[in-house]
Coordinates of C-alpha atoms in Angstrom, one line a residue:
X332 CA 22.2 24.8 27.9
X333 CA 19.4 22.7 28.5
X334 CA 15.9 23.3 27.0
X335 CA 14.8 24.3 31.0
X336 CA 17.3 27.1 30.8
X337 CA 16.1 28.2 27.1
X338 CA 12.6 28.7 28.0
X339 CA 13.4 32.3 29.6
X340 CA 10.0 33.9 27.8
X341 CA 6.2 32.5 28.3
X342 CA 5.7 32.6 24.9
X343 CA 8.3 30.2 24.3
X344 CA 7.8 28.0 26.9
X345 CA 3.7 28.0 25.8
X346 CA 4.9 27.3 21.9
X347 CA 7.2 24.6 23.4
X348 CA 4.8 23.1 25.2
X349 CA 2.1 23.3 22.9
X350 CA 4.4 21.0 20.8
X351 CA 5.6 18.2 23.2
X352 CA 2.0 17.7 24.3
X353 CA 1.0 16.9 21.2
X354 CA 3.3 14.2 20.4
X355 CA 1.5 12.4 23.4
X356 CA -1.0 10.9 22.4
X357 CA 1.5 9.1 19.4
X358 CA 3.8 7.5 22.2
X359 CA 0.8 5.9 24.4
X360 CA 0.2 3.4 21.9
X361 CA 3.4 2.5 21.3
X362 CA 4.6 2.7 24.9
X363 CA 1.6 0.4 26.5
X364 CA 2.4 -2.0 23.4
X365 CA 5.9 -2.5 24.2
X366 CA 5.0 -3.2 28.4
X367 CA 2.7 -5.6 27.0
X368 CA 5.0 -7.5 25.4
X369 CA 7.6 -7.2 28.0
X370 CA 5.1 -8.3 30.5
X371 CA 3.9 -11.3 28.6
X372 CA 7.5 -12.4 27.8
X373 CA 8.8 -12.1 31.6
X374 CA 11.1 -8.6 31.2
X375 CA 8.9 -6.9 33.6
X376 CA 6.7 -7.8 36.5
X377 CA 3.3 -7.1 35.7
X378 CA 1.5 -4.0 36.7
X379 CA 4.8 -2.3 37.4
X380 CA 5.2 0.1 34.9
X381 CA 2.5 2.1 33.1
X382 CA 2.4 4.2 29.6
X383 CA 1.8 7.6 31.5
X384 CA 5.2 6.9 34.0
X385 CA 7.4 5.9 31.4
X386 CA 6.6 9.1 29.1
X387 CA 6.7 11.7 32.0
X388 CA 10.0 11.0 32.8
X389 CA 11.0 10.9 29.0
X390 CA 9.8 14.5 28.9
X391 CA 11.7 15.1 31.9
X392 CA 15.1 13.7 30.2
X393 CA 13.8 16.1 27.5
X394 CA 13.4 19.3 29.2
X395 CA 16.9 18.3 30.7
X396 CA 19.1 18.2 27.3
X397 CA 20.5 20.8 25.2
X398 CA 17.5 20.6 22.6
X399 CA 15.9 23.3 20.0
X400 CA 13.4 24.9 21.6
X401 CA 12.2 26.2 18.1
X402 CA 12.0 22.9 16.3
X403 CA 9.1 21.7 14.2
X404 CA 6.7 19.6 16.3
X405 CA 7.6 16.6 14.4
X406 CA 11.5 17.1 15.5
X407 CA 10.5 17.2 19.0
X408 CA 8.3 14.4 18.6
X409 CA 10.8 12.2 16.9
X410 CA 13.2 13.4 20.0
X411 CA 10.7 11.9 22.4
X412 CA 10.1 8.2 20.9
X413 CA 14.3 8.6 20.2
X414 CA 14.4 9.3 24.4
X415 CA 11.6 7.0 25.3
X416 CA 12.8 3.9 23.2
X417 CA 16.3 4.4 25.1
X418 CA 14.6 4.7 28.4
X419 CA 12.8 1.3 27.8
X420 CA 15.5 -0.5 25.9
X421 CA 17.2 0.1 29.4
X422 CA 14.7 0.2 31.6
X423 CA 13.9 -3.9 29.8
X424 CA 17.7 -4.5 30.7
X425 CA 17.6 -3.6 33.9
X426 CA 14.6 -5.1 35.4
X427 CA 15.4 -8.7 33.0
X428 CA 18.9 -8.6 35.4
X429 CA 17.1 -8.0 38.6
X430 CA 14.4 -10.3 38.0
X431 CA 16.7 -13.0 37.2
X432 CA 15.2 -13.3 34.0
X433 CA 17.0 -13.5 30.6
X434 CA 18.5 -9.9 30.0
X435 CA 18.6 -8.9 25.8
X436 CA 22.5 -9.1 26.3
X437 CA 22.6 -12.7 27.4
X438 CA 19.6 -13.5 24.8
X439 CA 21.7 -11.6 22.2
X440 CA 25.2 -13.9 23.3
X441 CA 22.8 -17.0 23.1
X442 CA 21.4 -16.6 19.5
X443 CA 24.7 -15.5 18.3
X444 CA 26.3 -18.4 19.8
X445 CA 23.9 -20.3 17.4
X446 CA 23.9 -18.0 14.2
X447 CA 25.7 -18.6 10.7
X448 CA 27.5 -16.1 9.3
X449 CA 24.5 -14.8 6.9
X450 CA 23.4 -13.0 10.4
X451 CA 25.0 -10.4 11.8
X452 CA 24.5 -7.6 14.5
X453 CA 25.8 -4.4 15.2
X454 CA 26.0 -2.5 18.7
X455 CA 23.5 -0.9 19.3
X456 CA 21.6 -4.7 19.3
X457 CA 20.2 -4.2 15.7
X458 CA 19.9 -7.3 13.4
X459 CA 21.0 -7.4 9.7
X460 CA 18.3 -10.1 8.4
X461 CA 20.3 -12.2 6.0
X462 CA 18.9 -15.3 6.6
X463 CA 14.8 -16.3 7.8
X464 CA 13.7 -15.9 11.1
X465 CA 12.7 -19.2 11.8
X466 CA 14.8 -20.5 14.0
X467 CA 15.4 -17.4 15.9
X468 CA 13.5 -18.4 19.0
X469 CA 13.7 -17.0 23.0
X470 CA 11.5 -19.3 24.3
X471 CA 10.8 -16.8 27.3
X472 CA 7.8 -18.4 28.9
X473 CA 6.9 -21.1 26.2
X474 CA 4.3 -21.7 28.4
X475 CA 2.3 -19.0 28.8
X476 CA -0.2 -17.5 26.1
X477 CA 0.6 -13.8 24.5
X478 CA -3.0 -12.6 23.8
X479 CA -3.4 -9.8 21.6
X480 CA -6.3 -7.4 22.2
X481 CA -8.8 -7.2 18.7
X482 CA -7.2 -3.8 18.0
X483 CA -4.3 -4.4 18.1
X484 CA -4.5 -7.7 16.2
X485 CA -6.1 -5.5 13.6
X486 CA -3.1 -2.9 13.2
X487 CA -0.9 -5.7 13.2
X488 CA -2.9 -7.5 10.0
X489 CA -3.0 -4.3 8.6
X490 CA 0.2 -3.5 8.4
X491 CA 1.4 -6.8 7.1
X492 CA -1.4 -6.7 4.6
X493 CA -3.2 -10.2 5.7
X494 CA -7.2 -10.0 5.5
X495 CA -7.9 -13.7 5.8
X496 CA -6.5 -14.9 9.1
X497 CA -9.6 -16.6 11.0
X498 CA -10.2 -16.0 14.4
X499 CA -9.2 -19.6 15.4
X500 CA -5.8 -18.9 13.4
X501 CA -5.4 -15.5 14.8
X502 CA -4.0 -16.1 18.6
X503 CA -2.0 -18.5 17.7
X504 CA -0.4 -16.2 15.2
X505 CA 0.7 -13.4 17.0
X506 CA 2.1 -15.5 19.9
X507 CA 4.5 -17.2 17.6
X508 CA 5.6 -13.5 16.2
X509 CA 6.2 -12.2 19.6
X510 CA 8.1 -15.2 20.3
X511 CA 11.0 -16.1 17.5
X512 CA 11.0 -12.4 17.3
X513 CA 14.1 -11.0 18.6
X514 CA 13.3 -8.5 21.1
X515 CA 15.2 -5.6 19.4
X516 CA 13.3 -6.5 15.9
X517 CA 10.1 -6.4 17.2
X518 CA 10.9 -3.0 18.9
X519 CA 11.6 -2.0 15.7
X520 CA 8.1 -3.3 14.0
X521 CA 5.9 -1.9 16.8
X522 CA 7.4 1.7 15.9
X523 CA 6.1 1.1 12.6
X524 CA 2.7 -0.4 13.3
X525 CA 1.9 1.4 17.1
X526 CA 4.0 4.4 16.7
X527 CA 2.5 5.3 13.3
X528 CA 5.9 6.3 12.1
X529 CA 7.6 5.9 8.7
X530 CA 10.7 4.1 8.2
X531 CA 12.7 7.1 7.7
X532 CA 12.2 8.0 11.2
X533 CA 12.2 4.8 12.6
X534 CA 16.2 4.4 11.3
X535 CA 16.6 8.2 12.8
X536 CA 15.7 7.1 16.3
X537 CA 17.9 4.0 15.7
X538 CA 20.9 5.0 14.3
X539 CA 20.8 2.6 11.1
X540 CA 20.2 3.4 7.4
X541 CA 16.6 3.3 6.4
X542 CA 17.5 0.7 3.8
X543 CA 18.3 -1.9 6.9
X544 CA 14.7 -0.6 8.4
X545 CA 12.5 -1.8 5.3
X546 CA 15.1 -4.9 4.9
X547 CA 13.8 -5.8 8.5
X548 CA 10.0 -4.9 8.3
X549 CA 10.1 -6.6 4.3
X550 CA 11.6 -9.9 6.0
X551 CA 9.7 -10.2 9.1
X552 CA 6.2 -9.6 7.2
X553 CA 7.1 -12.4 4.8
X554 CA 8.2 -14.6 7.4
X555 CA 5.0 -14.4 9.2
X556 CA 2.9 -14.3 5.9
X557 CA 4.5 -18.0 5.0
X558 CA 4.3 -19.4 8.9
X559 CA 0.4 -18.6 8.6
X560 CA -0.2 -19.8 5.1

């Protein structure tokens, strides 16, 4: 039954909808993010697709599975960056293939073609950092800048614990991390950093053991610690 066909009463609809609301305003962050990035790396067309589309029909897809509608808010919220980060991942496929971009599948099949065996992946498109980062590399538009805003520069610092990057260094910076990035890894970075969430429910909504999560985070924030030094 879905959660449209459980919310019989007005009290529980209210309650549930008291709950979902306020798990809003932590997806925007973390949904405008991510169509940045797929903007500025050529997965999407610019303008296209906006923060507030993207999470209205995640709700929808909500309202439309057979979910608890007495959970805790911060079930339903996890639920809703679980649905929306599904919704993107194939939304980002989809639009790559159409546009006649690189797709994440034919990105993935490239890389691995190039990988050792210190580097594995699973299904689901999630990366087992053996090995550095370095020469993990897309190249999607090495020609255009990926400009930051100050922000979110600032959360990104934070969160990797760096207090002396310059603002000459800065730009310069974050557009090599968004570029040897794998797609998949940094979708798993910007949960942490735009999202807000910890890494026991970031490896929730992906399906992977939270060990692999800090492994990830641990490794990328070195890597990009010694590629600034």
């Amino acid at each position: 039954m879905s959660v449209s066909e459980k919310l019989t009463s007005e009290t529980t609809r209210n309650a549930f909808e008291k709950k979902v609301l306020s798990a809003i305003p932590h997806l925007h962050p973390y949904v405008k993010h991510r169509i940045y990035i797929a903007e500025s790396t050529g997965i999407l067309p610019k303008n296209m697709f906006s923060s507030n589309g993207i999470i209205d029909e995640s709700i929808i897809l909500l309202y439309d599975k057979d979910f608890d509608v007495e959970a805790e808010p911060l079930a339903i919220k996890l639920e809703l960056f679980k649905i929306v980060d599904n919704y993107m991942n194939l939304l980002f496929k989809n639009e790559a293939y159409h546009k006649e971009t690189i797709s994440t599948d034919a990105m993935l099949k490239k890389e691995l073609s190039k990988l050792s065996e210190d580097y594995t992946v699973d299904g689901d498109f999630d990366f087992i950092l053996n090995t550095e980062l370095n020469d993990i590399s897309y190249h999607q538009h090495d020609n255009e800048s990926l400009q930051l805003y100050a922000d979110k520069e600032t959360s990104i610092l934070s969160a990797f614990e760096v207090e002396d990057l310059s603002t000459k260094q800065s730009p310069k910076a974050f557009e090599k991390l968004y570029n040897w990035l794998p797609f998949n890894v940094s979708n798993i970075m910007d949960l942490y950093i735009f999202g807000k969430l910890d890494f026991e429910s970031i490896a929730k909504i992906k399906k992977i053991e939270q060990k692999r999560v800090e492994a990830i985070f641990d490794k990328v924030k070195r890597t990009f610690r010694r590629h600034i030094a």
